[in-house]
mmCIF file of C-alpha atoms in Angstrom:
data_model
loop_
_atom_site.group_PDB
_atom_site.id
_atom_site.type_symbol
_atom_site.label_atom_id
_atom_site.label_comp_id
_atom_site.label_asym_id
_atom_site.label_seq_id
_atom_site.Cartn_x
_atom_site.Cartn_y
_atom_site.Cartn_z
ATOM 1 C CA MET A 1 2.365 15.530 17.185
ATOM 2 C CA LYS A 2 0.566 18.807 16.399
ATOM 3 C CA LYS A 3 0.894 18.054 12.693
ATOM 4 C CA THR A 4 -0.455 14.437 13.049
ATOM 5 C CA VAL A 5 -3.538 15.575 14.907
ATOM 6 C CA GLU A 6 -4.231 18.402 12.243
ATOM 7 C CA ARG A 7 -3.691 15.784 9.516
ATOM 8 C CA ALA A 8 -6.270 13.580 11.175
ATOM 9 C CA ARG A 9 -8.791 16.407 11.603
ATOM 10 C CA THR A 10 -8.272 17.240 7.968
ATOM 11 C CA ALA A 11 -8.964 13.730 7.013
ATOM 12 C CA LEU A 12 -11.911 13.661 9.000
ATOM 13 C CA ARG A 13 -13.203 16.965 7.446
ATOM 14 C CA ILE A 14 -12.740 15.394 3.985
ATOM 15 C CA GLY A 15 -14.721 12.279 4.838
ATOM 16 C CA LEU A 16 -17.720 14.681 6.103
ATOM 17 C CA LEU A 17 -17.453 16.642 2.986
ATOM 18 C CA VAL A 18 -17.622 13.686 0.800
ATOM 19 C CA VAL A 19 -20.759 12.419 2.716
ATOM 20 C CA LEU A 20 -22.578 15.583 2.423
ATOM 21 C CA THR A 21 -21.667 15.869 -1.217
ATOM 22 C CA ALA A 22 -22.918 12.390 -1.928
ATOM 23 C CA SER A 23 -26.036 12.870 0.149
ATOM 24 C CA SER A 24 -26.987 16.017 -1.483
ATOM 25 C CA GLY A 25 -27.614 14.330 -4.791
ATOM 26 C CA VAL A 26 -26.303 17.299 -6.762
ATOM 27 C CA ALA A 27 -24.721 15.955 -10.048
ATOM 28 C CA GLY A 28 -21.492 17.595 -11.369
ATOM 29 C CA ALA A 29 -17.816 17.711 -10.661
ATOM 30 C CA ILE A 30 -16.131 17.003 -7.263
ATOM 31 C CA ASP A 31 -15.835 20.077 -4.957
ATOM 32 C CA PRO A 32 -12.254 21.162 -5.823
ATOM 33 C CA ARG A 33 -11.916 21.729 -2.047
ATOM 34 C CA VAL A 34 -12.446 18.092 -1.434
ATOM 35 C CA ALA A 35 -10.128 17.118 -4.293
ATOM 36 C CA GLN A 36 -7.441 19.317 -3.063
ATOM 37 C CA ASP A 37 -7.710 18.107 0.550
ATOM 38 C CA SER A 38 -7.744 14.412 -0.527
ATOM 39 C CA ARG A 39 -4.563 14.895 -2.657
ATOM 40 C CA GLN A 40 -2.842 16.774 0.212
ATOM 41 C CA ALA A 41 -3.788 14.074 2.644
ATOM 42 C CA PHE A 42 -2.249 11.372 0.222
ATOM 43 C CA LYS A 43 1.093 13.543 -0.102
ATOM 44 C CA SER A 44 1.270 13.702 3.666
ATOM 45 C CA PHE A 45 0.796 9.857 3.931
ATOM 46 C CA ALA A 46 3.092 9.160 0.936
ATOM 47 C CA GLN A 47 6.001 11.668 1.539
ATOM 48 C CA PRO A 48 7.677 9.856 4.519
ATOM 49 C CA LEU A 49 7.980 6.767 2.225
ATOM 50 C CA ILE A 50 10.098 8.628 -0.257
ATOM 51 C CA GLY A 51 13.584 6.823 -0.459
ATOM 52 C CA ASN A 52 15.099 3.444 -0.182
ATOM 53 C CA TRP A 53 14.036 0.511 2.029
ATOM 54 C CA ASP A 54 15.320 -2.884 2.777
ATOM 55 C CA CYS A 55 12.628 -5.446 2.983
ATOM 56 C CA SER A 56 11.777 -9.161 3.711
ATOM 57 C CA LEU A 57 8.850 -10.800 1.841
ATOM 58 C CA ARG A 58 7.469 -13.960 3.351
ATOM 59 C CA THR A 59 4.820 -16.112 1.324
ATOM 60 C CA TRP A 60 2.814 -18.960 2.462
ATOM 61 C CA ASP A 61 1.061 -21.176 -0.131
ATOM 62 C CA ASP A 62 -2.085 -22.114 1.945
ATOM 63 C CA ARG A 63 -3.842 -21.553 5.372
ATOM 64 C CA PHE A 64 -1.891 -24.451 7.236
ATOM 65 C CA HIS A 65 1.495 -22.434 6.616
ATOM 66 C CA GLU A 66 3.464 -25.741 6.145
ATOM 67 C CA ARG A 67 5.785 -24.039 3.552
ATOM 68 C CA MET A 68 7.123 -20.437 3.521
ATOM 69 C CA VAL A 69 9.366 -18.808 1.047
ATOM 70 C CA GLU A 70 11.473 -15.748 2.243
ATOM 71 C CA THR A 71 12.761 -13.284 -0.228
ATOM 72 C CA ALA A 72 15.140 -10.325 0.455
ATOM 73 C CA GLN A 73 14.088 -7.142 -1.436
ATOM 74 C CA LYS A 74 14.998 -3.567 -1.878
ATOM 75 C CA ARG A 75 12.305 -1.158 -2.516
ATOM 76 C CA ARG A 76 12.320 2.493 -3.590
ATOM 77 C CA PHE A 77 9.515 5.115 -3.418
ATOM 78 C CA GLU A 78 9.608 8.208 -5.527
ATOM 79 C CA TRP A 79 7.132 10.743 -7.063
ATOM 80 C CA VAL A 80 6.406 10.384 -10.803
ATOM 81 C CA LEU A 81 4.132 12.061 -13.326
ATOM 82 C CA LYS A 82 4.316 15.551 -11.843
ATOM 83 C CA GLY A 83 3.857 14.326 -8.426
ATOM 84 C CA ASN A 84 0.445 12.767 -8.944
ATOM 85 C CA PHE A 85 1.533 9.071 -8.463
ATOM 86 C CA LEU A 86 3.789 7.419 -5.921
ATOM 87 C CA GLN A 87 5.908 4.849 -7.668
ATOM 88 C CA GLU A 88 7.381 1.819 -5.761
ATOM 89 C CA SER A 89 10.043 -0.078 -7.605
ATOM 90 C CA VAL A 90 10.884 -3.554 -6.415
ATOM 91 C CA HIS A 91 14.116 -5.235 -6.594
ATOM 92 C CA ALA A 92 14.875 -8.806 -5.531
ATOM 93 C CA VAL A 93 18.329 -9.239 -3.800
ATOM 94 C CA LEU A 94 20.213 -12.281 -5.245
ATOM 95 C CA ARG A 95 22.524 -14.492 -3.359
ATOM 96 C CA GLY A 96 25.661 -12.590 -4.400
ATOM 97 C CA GLY A 97 24.287 -9.280 -3.334
ATOM 98 C CA ASP A 98 23.211 -8.075 -6.666
ATOM 99 C CA THR A 99 19.635 -6.910 -7.369
ATOM 100 C CA VAL A 100 17.202 -7.414 -10.189
ATOM 101 C CA HIS A 101 14.107 -5.285 -10.952
ATOM 102 C CA VAL A 102 11.160 -7.563 -10.536
ATOM 103 C CA GLY A 103 8.092 -5.238 -10.047
ATOM 104 C CA ILE A 104 6.662 -1.851 -10.212
ATOM 105 C CA ASN A 105 3.609 -0.477 -8.096
ATOM 106 C CA LEU A 106 1.828 2.875 -8.817
ATOM 107 C CA LEU A 107 -0.298 4.420 -6.162
ATOM 108 C CA SER A 108 -2.664 7.360 -6.364
ATOM 109 C CA VAL A 109 -5.743 8.915 -4.556
ATOM 110 C CA ASP A 110 -9.336 8.982 -5.493
ATOM 111 C CA PRO A 111 -10.161 12.631 -4.881
ATOM 112 C CA GLU A 112 -13.820 11.784 -4.252
ATOM 113 C CA THR A 113 -13.381 8.959 -1.601
ATOM 114 C CA MET A 114 -9.874 9.570 -0.454
ATOM 115 C CA HIS A 115 -9.183 5.838 -1.123
ATOM 116 C CA VAL A 116 -5.712 4.924 -2.140
ATOM 117 C CA LEU A 117 -5.786 3.148 -5.543
ATOM 118 C CA GLY A 118 -2.899 1.119 -6.774
ATOM 119 C CA SER A 119 -1.737 -1.034 -9.738
ATOM 120 C CA GLY A 120 1.140 -3.357 -9.415
ATOM 121 C CA PHE A 121 3.033 -5.422 -12.164
ATOM 122 C CA ASP A 122 5.510 -8.140 -12.023
ATOM 123 C CA ALA A 123 8.546 -8.580 -14.568
ATOM 124 C CA THR A 124 8.405 -12.386 -14.633
ATOM 125 C CA THR A 125 4.686 -12.632 -15.266
ATOM 126 C CA PRO A 126 3.526 -9.468 -17.434
ATOM 127 C CA ASP A 127 0.261 -10.634 -17.796
ATOM 128 C CA ARG A 128 -0.265 -10.605 -14.008
ATOM 129 C CA ARG A 129 -1.731 -7.343 -12.458
ATOM 130 C CA MET A 130 -2.533 -6.397 -8.934
ATOM 131 C CA THR A 131 -5.167 -3.744 -8.084
ATOM 132 C CA ILE A 132 -5.617 -2.070 -4.633
ATOM 133 C CA ASP A 133 -8.373 0.027 -3.317
ATOM 134 C CA ALA A 134 -7.649 0.833 0.341
ATOM 135 C CA GLU A 135 -8.944 3.313 2.808
ATOM 136 C CA LEU A 136 -6.652 5.635 4.342
ATOM 137 C CA ALA A 137 -6.991 6.030 8.151
ATOM 138 C CA PRO A 138 -7.470 9.504 9.716
ATOM 139 C CA ASP A 139 -3.925 9.396 11.363
ATOM 140 C CA LEU A 140 -2.488 8.699 7.772
ATOM 141 C CA ARG A 141 -0.407 5.710 9.085
ATOM 142 C CA HIS A 142 -2.669 2.688 8.107
ATOM 143 C CA LEU A 143 -4.275 1.383 5.068
ATOM 144 C CA SER A 144 -6.996 -1.199 4.930
ATOM 145 C CA GLY A 145 -8.880 -2.398 1.872
ATOM 146 C CA LYS A 146 -9.077 -5.013 -0.926
ATOM 147 C CA VAL A 147 -6.532 -6.285 -3.293
ATOM 148 C CA GLU A 148 -7.194 -8.157 -6.416
ATOM 149 C CA ILE A 149 -4.797 -10.270 -8.527
ATOM 150 C CA ARG A 150 -5.461 -11.054 -12.193
ATOM 151 C CA PRO A 151 -5.205 -13.969 -13.200
ATOM 152 C CA ALA A 152 -6.275 -15.316 -9.840
ATOM 153 C CA ASP A 153 -4.224 -18.302 -8.203
ATOM 154 C CA GLU A 154 -5.847 -21.559 -8.769
ATOM 155 C CA ASN A 155 -5.817 -22.268 -5.125
ATOM 156 C CA ALA A 156 -6.421 -18.945 -3.553
ATOM 157 C CA ARG A 157 -7.484 -15.642 -4.396
ATOM 158 C CA ALA A 158 -6.057 -12.370 -2.787
ATOM 159 C CA GLU A 159 -8.684 -10.449 -1.016
ATOM 160 C CA ARG A 160 -7.579 -8.116 1.758
ATOM 161 C CA LEU A 161 -4.756 -5.785 2.403
ATOM 162 C CA ASP A 162 -3.439 -4.376 5.771
ATOM 163 C CA TRP A 163 -0.648 -2.032 5.643
ATOM 164 C CA GLN A 164 0.678 0.195 8.557
ATOM 165 C CA TRP A 165 3.750 2.059 10.151
ATOM 166 C CA ILE A 166 5.270 -0.201 13.028
ATOM 167 C CA ASP A 167 7.293 2.793 13.923
ATOM 168 C CA GLU A 168 9.190 5.648 12.405
ATOM 169 C CA GLY A 169 11.459 3.543 10.301
ATOM 170 C CA ARG A 170 9.554 0.241 9.568
ATOM 171 C CA THR A 171 6.471 -0.585 7.715
ATOM 172 C CA ARG A 172 4.301 -3.879 7.615
ATOM 173 C CA SER A 173 2.184 -5.021 4.833
ATOM 174 C CA ARG A 174 0.098 -7.978 4.850
ATOM 175 C CA ILE A 175 -2.164 -9.575 2.135
ATOM 176 C CA TYR A 176 -4.767 -12.163 3.270
ATOM 177 C CA SER A 177 -6.098 -14.652 0.672
ATOM 178 C CA ARG A 178 -9.113 -16.869 0.762
ATOM 179 C CA ALA A 179 -8.598 -20.734 0.321
ATOM 180 C CA SER A 180 -10.888 -22.766 -2.027
ATOM 181 C CA ASN A 181 -12.821 -23.894 1.112
ATOM 182 C CA GLY A 182 -13.520 -20.142 1.833
ATOM 183 C CA ARG A 183 -11.194 -19.757 4.888
ATOM 184 C CA GLU A 184 -9.180 -16.655 4.984
ATOM 185 C CA PHE A 185 -5.304 -17.047 5.715
ATOM 186 C CA LEU A 186 -2.214 -14.838 5.705
ATOM 187 C CA ASN A 187 -0.666 -15.229 2.199
ATOM 188 C CA GLN A 188 1.953 -12.579 2.252
ATOM 189 C CA GLU A 189 3.815 -10.392 4.906
ATOM 190 C CA LEU A 190 6.189 -7.661 3.770
ATOM 191 C CA ILE A 191 8.419 -6.050 6.623
ATOM 192 C CA CYS A 192 10.416 -3.076 5.447
ATOM 193 C CA LYS A 193 12.851 -0.783 7.206
ATOM 194 C CA ARG A 194 14.472 2.499 6.055
ATOM 195 C CA ALA A 195 17.770 1.509 4.296
ATOM 196 C CA ALA A 196 20.915 2.461 6.388
ATOM 197 C CA GLY A 197 22.086 6.027 5.807
ATOM 198 C CA ALA A 198 18.632 6.858 4.137
ATOM 199 C CA PRO A 199 17.096 9.778 6.244
ATOM 200 C CA ALA A 200 13.370 10.046 6.415
ATOM 201 C CA ALA A 201 12.042 12.320 3.561
ATOM 202 C CA THR A 202 10.738 15.708 4.178
ATOM 203 C CA GLU A 203 8.524 18.147 2.303
#
């Protein structure tokens, strides 16, 4: 609890430093203290995710939720590129229990805004790309922001991401899209739980 409070205070200090830096109107490089604190906050957020997860992805085609497709997945988080990026590997679970690698996501932090930035790629549609720009909450347990998928779906375009810890061993991610008539609806929901026998990662 003490560490969580300290992380929240650090995140709030970072936000204040960014505001002060922006309002000062001084051109130049980002204050190295801001960059360092932002990266540390990102690592504190991401480190508990390291390891293997069992997931269930539910997708709805439209706002009426008349048809839902559910897919079992296995996901793995690991640090890559000298620990500057968090890589999420996505595997679909086939009926026989085998898995196939279907996607990859790379997450990092913008040292100036402390926003978590991401790019995602799908093996079945290599020209399709998902980008994420989400704000990290001071408690480091919640992300909210915008998501964009290119090329866009003909019937709906993704717009909003909401990610959070449900408890110590489960996470939930929701993507909200906007229908052609402008109404927002829940397009995807991903529930993940830490794989059996996979302890929470530590620094």
